[in-house]
Coordinates of C-alpha atoms in Angstrom, one line a residue:
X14 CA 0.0 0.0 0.0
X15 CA 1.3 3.2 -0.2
X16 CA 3.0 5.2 2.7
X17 CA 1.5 8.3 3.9
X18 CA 2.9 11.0 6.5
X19 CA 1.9 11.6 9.5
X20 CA 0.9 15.5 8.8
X21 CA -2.6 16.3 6.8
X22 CA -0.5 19.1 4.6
X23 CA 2.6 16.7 3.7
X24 CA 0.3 14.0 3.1
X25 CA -1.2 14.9 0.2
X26 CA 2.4 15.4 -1.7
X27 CA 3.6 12.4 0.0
X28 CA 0.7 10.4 -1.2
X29 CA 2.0 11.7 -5.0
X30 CA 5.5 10.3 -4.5
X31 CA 4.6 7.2 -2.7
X32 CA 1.9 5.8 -5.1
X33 CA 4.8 3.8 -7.4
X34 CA 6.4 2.2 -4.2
X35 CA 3.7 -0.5 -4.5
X36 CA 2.1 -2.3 -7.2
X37 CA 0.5 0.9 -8.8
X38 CA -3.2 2.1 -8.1
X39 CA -3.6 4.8 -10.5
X40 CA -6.9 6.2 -11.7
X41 CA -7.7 8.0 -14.7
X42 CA -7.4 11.2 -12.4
X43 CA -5.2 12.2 -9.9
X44 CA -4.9 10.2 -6.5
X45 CA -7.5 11.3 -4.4
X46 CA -6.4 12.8 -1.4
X47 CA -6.9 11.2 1.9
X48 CA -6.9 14.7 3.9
X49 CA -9.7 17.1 2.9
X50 CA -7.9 20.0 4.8
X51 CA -4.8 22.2 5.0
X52 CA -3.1 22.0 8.1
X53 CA -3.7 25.4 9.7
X54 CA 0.0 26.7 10.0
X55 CA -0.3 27.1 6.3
X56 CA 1.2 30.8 5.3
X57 CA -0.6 32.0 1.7
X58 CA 1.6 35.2 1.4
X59 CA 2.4 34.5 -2.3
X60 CA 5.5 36.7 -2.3
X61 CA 7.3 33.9 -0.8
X62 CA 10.3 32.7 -2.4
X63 CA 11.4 29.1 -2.2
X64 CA 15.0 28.1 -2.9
X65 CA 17.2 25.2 -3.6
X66 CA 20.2 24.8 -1.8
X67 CA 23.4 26.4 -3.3
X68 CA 25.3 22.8 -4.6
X69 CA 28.5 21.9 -2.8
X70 CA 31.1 21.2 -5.0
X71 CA 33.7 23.2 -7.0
X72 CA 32.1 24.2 -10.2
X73 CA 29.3 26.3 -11.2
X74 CA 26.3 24.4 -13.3
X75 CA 25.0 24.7 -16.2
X76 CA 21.4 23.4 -17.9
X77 CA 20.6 22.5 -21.8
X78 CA 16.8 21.2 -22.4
X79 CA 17.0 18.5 -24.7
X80 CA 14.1 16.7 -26.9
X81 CA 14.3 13.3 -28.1
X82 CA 12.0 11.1 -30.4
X83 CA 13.1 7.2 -30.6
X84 CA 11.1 6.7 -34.4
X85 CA 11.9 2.8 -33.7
X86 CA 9.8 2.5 -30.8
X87 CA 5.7 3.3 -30.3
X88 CA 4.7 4.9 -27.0
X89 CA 3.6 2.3 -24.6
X90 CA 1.0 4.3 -23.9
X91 CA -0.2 6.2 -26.7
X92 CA 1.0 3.4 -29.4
X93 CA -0.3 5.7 -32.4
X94 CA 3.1 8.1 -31.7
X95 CA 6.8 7.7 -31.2
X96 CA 8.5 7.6 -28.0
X97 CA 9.5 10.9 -26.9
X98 CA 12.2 11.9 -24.4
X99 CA 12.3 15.2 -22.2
X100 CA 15.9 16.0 -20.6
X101 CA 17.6 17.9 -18.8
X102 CA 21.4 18.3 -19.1
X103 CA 23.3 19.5 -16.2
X104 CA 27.0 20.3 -16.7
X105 CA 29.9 21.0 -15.0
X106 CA 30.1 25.2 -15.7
X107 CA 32.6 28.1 -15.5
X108 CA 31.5 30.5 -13.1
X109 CA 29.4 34.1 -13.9
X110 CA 27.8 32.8 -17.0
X111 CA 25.0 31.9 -17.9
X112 CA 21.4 33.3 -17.4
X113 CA 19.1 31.8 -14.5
X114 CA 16.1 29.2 -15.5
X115 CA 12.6 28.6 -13.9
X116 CA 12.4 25.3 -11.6
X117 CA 9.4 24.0 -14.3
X118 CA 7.2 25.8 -16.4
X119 CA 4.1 27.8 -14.6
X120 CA 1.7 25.2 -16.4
X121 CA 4.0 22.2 -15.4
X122 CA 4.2 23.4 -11.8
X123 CA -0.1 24.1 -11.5
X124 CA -0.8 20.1 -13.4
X125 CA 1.8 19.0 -10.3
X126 CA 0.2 21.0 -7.3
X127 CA -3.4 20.2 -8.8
X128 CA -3.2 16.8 -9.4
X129 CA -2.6 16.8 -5.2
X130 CA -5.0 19.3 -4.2
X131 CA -2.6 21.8 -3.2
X132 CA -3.3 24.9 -5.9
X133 CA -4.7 26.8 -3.2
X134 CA -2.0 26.9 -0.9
X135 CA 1.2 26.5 -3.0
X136 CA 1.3 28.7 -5.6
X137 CA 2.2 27.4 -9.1
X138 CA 4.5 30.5 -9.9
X139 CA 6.1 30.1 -6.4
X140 CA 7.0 27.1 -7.6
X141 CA 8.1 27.3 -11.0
X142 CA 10.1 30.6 -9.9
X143 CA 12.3 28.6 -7.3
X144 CA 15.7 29.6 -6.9
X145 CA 18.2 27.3 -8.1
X146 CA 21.9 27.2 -9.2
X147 CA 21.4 25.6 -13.1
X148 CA 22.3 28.8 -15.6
X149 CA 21.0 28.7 -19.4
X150 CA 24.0 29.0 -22.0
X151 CA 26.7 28.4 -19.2
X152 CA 30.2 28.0 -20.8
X153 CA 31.1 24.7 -20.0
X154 CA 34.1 23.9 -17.7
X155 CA 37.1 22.2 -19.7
X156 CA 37.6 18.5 -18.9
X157 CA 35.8 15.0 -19.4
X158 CA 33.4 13.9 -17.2
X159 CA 31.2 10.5 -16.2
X160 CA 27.4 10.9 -16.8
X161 CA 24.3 10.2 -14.3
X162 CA 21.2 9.3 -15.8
X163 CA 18.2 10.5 -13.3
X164 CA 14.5 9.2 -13.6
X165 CA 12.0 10.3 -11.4
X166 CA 8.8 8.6 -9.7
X167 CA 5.8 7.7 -11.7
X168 CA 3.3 10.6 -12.3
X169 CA 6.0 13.2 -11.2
X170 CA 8.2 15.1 -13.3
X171 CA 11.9 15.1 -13.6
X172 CA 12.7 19.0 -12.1
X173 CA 11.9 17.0 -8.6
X174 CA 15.2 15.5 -8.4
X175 CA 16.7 19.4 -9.3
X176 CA 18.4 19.4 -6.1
X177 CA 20.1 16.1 -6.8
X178 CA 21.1 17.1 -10.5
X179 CA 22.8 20.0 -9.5
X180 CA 24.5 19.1 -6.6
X181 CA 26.3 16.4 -9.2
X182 CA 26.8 18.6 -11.4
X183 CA 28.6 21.0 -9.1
X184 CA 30.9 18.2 -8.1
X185 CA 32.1 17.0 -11.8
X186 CA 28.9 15.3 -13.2
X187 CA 26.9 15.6 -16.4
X188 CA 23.6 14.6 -15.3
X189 CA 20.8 13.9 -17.7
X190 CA 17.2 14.0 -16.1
X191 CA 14.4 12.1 -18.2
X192 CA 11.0 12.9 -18.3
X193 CA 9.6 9.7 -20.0
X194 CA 6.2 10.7 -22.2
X195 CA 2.9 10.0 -20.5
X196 CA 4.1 9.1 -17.2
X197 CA 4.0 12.4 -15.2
X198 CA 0.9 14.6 -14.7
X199 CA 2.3 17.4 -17.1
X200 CA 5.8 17.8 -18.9
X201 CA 6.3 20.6 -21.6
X202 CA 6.9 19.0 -24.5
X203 CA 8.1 21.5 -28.4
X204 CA 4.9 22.8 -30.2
X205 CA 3.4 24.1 -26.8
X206 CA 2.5 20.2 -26.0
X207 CA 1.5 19.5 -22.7
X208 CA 1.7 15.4 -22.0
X209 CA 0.0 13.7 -18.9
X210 CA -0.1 11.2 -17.2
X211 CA -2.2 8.1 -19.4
X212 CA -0.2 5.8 -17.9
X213 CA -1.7 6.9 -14.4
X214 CA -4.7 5.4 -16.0
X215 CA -3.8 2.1 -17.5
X216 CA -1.0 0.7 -15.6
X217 CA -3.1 -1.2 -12.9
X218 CA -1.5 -4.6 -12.3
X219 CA 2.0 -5.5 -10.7
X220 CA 2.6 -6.9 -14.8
X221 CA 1.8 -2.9 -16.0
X222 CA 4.7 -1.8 -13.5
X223 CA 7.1 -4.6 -14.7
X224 CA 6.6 -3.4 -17.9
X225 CA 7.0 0.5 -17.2
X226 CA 10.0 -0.1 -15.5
X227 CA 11.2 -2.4 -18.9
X228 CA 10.5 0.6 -20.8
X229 CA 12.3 3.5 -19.1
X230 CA 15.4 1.0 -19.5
X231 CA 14.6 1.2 -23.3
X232 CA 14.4 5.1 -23.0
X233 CA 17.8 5.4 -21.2
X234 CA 19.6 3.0 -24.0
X235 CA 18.3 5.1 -26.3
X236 CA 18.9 8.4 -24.5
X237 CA 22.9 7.0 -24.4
X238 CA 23.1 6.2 -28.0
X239 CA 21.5 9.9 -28.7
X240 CA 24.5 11.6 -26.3
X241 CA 27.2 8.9 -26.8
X242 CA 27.4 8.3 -30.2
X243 CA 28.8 9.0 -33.3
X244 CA 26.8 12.3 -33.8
X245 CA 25.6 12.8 -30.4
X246 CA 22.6 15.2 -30.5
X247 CA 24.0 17.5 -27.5
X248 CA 26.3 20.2 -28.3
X249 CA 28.5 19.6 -25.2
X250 CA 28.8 15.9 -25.6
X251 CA 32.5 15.8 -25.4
X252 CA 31.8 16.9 -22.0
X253 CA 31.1 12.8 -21.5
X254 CA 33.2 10.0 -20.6
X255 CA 31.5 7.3 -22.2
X256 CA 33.4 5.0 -19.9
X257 CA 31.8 5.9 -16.8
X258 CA 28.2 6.2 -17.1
X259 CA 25.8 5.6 -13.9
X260 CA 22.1 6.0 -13.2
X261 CA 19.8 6.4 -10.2
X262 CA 16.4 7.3 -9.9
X263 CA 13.5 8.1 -7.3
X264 CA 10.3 5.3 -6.7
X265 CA 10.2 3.8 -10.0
X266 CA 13.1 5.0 -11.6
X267 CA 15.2 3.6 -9.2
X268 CA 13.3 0.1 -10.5
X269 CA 14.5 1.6 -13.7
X270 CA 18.0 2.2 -13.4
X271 CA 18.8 -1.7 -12.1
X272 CA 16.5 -2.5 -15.1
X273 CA 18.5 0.0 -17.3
X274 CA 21.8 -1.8 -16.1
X275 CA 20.6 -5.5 -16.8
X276 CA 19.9 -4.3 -20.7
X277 CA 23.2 -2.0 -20.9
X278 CA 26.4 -2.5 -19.9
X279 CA 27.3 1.1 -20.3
X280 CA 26.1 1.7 -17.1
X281 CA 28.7 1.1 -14.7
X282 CA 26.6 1.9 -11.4
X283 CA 23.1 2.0 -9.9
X284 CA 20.7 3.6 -7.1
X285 CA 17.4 2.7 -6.3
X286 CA 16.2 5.7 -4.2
X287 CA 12.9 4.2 -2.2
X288 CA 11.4 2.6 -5.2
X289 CA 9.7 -1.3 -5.8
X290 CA 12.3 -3.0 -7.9
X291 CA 9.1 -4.7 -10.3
X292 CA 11.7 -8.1 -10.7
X293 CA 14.0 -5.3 -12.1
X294 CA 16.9 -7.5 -11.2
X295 CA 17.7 -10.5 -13.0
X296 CA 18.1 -13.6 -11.3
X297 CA 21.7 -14.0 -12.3
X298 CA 22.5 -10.4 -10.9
X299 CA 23.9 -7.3 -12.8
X300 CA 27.2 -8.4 -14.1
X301 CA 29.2 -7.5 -11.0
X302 CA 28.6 -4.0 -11.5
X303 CA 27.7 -2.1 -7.7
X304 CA 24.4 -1.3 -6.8
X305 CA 22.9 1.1 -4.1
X306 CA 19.7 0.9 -2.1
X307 CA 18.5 4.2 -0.5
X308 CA 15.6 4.3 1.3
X309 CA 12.7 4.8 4.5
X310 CA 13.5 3.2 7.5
X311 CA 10.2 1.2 8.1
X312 CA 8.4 -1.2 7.8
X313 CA 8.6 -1.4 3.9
X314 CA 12.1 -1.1 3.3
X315 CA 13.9 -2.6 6.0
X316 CA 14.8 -6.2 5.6
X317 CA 12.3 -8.1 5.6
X318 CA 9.7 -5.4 5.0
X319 CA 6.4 -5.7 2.9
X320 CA 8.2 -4.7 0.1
X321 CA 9.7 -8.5 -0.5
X322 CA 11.4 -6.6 -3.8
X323 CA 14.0 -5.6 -2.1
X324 CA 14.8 -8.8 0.2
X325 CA 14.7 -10.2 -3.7
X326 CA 17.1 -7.7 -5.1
X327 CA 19.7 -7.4 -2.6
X328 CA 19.9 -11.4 -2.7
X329 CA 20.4 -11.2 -6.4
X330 CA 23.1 -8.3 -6.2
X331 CA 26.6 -9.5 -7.2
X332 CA 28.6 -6.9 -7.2
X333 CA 29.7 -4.2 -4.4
X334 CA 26.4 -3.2 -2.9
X335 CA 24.7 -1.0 0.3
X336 CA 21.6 -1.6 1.4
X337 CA 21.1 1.6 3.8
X338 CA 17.6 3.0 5.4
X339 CA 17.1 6.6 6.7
X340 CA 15.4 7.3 10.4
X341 CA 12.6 10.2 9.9
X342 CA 12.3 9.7 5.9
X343 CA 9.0 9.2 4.2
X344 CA 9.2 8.0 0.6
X345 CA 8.7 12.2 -0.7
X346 CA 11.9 13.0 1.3
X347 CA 14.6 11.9 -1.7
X348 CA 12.7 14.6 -3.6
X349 CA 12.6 18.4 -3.8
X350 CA 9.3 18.9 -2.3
X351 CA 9.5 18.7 1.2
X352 CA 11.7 21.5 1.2
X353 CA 9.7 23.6 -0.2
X354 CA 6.9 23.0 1.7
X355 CA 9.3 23.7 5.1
X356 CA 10.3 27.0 3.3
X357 CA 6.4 28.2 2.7
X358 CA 5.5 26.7 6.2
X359 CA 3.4 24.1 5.0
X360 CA 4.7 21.2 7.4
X361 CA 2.5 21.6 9.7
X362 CA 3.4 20.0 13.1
X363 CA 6.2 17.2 13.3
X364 CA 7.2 14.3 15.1
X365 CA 10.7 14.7 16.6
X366 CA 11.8 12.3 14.6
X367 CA 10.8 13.4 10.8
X368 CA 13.5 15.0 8.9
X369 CA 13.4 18.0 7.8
X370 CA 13.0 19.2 3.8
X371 CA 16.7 20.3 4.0
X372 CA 18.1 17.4 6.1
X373 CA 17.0 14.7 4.2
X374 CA 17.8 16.1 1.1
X375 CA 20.7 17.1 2.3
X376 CA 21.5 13.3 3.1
X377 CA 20.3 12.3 -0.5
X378 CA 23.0 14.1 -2.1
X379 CA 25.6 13.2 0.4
X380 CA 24.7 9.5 0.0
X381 CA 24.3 9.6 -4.0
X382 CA 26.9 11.4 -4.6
X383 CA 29.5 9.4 -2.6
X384 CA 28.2 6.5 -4.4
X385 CA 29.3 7.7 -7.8
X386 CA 32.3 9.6 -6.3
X387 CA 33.2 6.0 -5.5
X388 CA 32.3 3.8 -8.2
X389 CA 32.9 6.4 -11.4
X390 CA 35.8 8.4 -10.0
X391 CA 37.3 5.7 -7.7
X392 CA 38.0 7.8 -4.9
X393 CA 37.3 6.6 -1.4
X394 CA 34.3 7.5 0.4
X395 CA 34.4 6.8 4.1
X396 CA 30.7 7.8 4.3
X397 CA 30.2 4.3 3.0
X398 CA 32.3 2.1 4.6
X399 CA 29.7 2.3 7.8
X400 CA 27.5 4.4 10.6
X401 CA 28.5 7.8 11.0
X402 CA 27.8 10.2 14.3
X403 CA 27.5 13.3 11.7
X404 CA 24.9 11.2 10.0
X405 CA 22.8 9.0 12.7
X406 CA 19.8 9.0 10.6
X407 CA 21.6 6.6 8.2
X408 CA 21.3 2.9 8.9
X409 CA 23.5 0.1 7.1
X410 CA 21.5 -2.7 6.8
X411 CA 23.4 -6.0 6.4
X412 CA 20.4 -9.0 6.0

């Protein structure tokens, strides 16, 4: 079932982000909300700002917009059209240039907050105008650089895991986030398209999920040979080390990037950030390669939790892999929302033991980006190797 927090306001975002976790449930419309009220501490001063975190490593970052059509391959979902890609490149960037870019579109951001029956209290152009670090027509830095793939949860849109992208970015990454056609409740598209979610409608069964997560794999082979190959379709392309190429992904695009890596062995590394695997994982493992599992620490996610996926996965891991929980996390934490709803006082009263918007995305990124510090750059990352006083919210589970 899907995992709801314990505060009416958070609920209704959480219930967004935690609908892929199990074996999807969607309707033809939005989820409905299980709250029919605000929580009271709600401010409605639209001239709020909300902010991402300034990223933490040495280089500014850059961000290209990208379309993609794969011609060999119908939409799962609409099979009358092609399969169509929207990304987002973040780069590596020399300081003081560039221009500064919305979070999401104003349309994008309203379809988002709609869809969860919070319109009225978060505004859609408070959104989309969030303050991050990504600059338009940044010079790229000089160098070569491994690539992250990102994929976000099912019915939500790629700028979620902003926060994620850039921080990578800052710190020597090109990072390509995908919004997969028909699977989020509103991505711009060229031609002033707007596509939502008609998987949220049809994929009903456990079988429907399995076959989702099959798909996103296709989209990220694809996606490589379009940035990797012998005219890549991005103008900075040579910004990419084709020889270190990783993935991770949020709910079910974390499914997707160990389903990516069983179809591709261009991707070196995996992360599954809180998401159902959906027999992602072959039975005879992933080649060796090292694989990460991020996620709540309760009752689904733990070993032996009801989410027997990742019992399954971890026993079928061959390579270096962590299988590590976070205290106070609900499944919306890996994203960018909870953050913003700290900054525009939406929370509404917490347990001493939830995390915070900025801690647990602040833990994300550590986590993450050690990962691929350690597997694509090969330099040690003691944050792995074990518990940590600085981070006590991070268990190492060992089944």
């Amino acid at each position: 079932m899907p995992r709801f927090s314990a505060t009416p306001t958070v609920a209704l975002l959480t219930l967004a982000l935690a609908l892929p976790t199990a074996v999807a449930r969607p309707a033809a419309a939005a989820p409905t909300p299980t709250h029919a009220s605000v929580a009271p501490s709600v401010r409605s001063d639209t001239d709020t700002r909300t902010s991402l975190p300034r990223p933490t490593g040495p280089y500014a970052v850059g961000r290209d917009t990208l379309h993609f059509v794969d011609h060999a391959r119908r939409d799962p979902w609409v099979p009358d059209t092609a399969r169509e890609l929207m990304v987002s490149m973040f780069y590596p960037a020399l300081p003081g240039t560039g221009t500064p870019t919305p979070y999401a579109t104003v349309r994008e951001a309203r379809l988002f907050l709609k869809s969860y029956g919070l319109e009225d209290v978060f505004p859609a152009q408070t959104l989309s105008a969030t303050t991050t670090s990504g600059r338009v027509g940044a010079r790229p830095a000089r160098g070569r650089y491994p690539l992250v793939v990102l994929s976000p949860g099912f019915g939500v849109s790629r700028f979620t895991l902003t926060g994620l992208a850039e921080e990578l970015a800052s710190r020597g990454y090109g990072v390509a986030a995908v919004d997969h056609a028909y699977e989020s409740v509103g991505t711009a598209f060229p031609g002033g398209r707007m596509l939502t979610c008609v998987a949220c409608a049809k994929a009903r069964s456990e079988q429907d999920m399995e076959a989702l997560t099959t798909g996103r794999g296709k989209d990220v082979s694809f996606l490589l040979d379009r940035l990797t190959g012998p005219r890549p379709a991005w103008r900075y392309a040579g910004l990419i080390d084709r020889n270190r190429i990783g993935m991770a992904g949020h709910s079910v695009g974390g499914a997707s990037a160990a389903a990516a890596m069983a179809r591709d062995r261009r991707i070196r590394a995996g992360v599954n950030i809180d998401g159902a695997f959906h027999a992602a994982v072959p039975a005879d493992g992933l080649g060796g390669r090292p694989f990460m599992m991020l996620g709540t620490d309760d009752g689904t996610h733990r070993p032996g939790g009801t989410d027997t996926s990742w019992d399954q996965a971890w026993g079928r891991l061959d390579g270096w892999k962590r299988w590590l929980t976070v205290a106070g996390a609900t499944h919306s934490s890996f994203s960018d929302i909870p953050l913003f709803l700290d900054e525009l006082g939406l929370s509404g009263p917490q347990s001493p033991q939830a995390l915070s918007g900025s801690r647990s995305l602040d833990i994300t990124r550590a986590y993450v980006g050690a990962f691929f510090e350690l597997q694509l750059k090969h330099i040690p990352q003691p944050l792995l190797t074990g518990p940590t006083p600085t981070e006590p919210e991070v268990i190492f589970n060992n089944p």
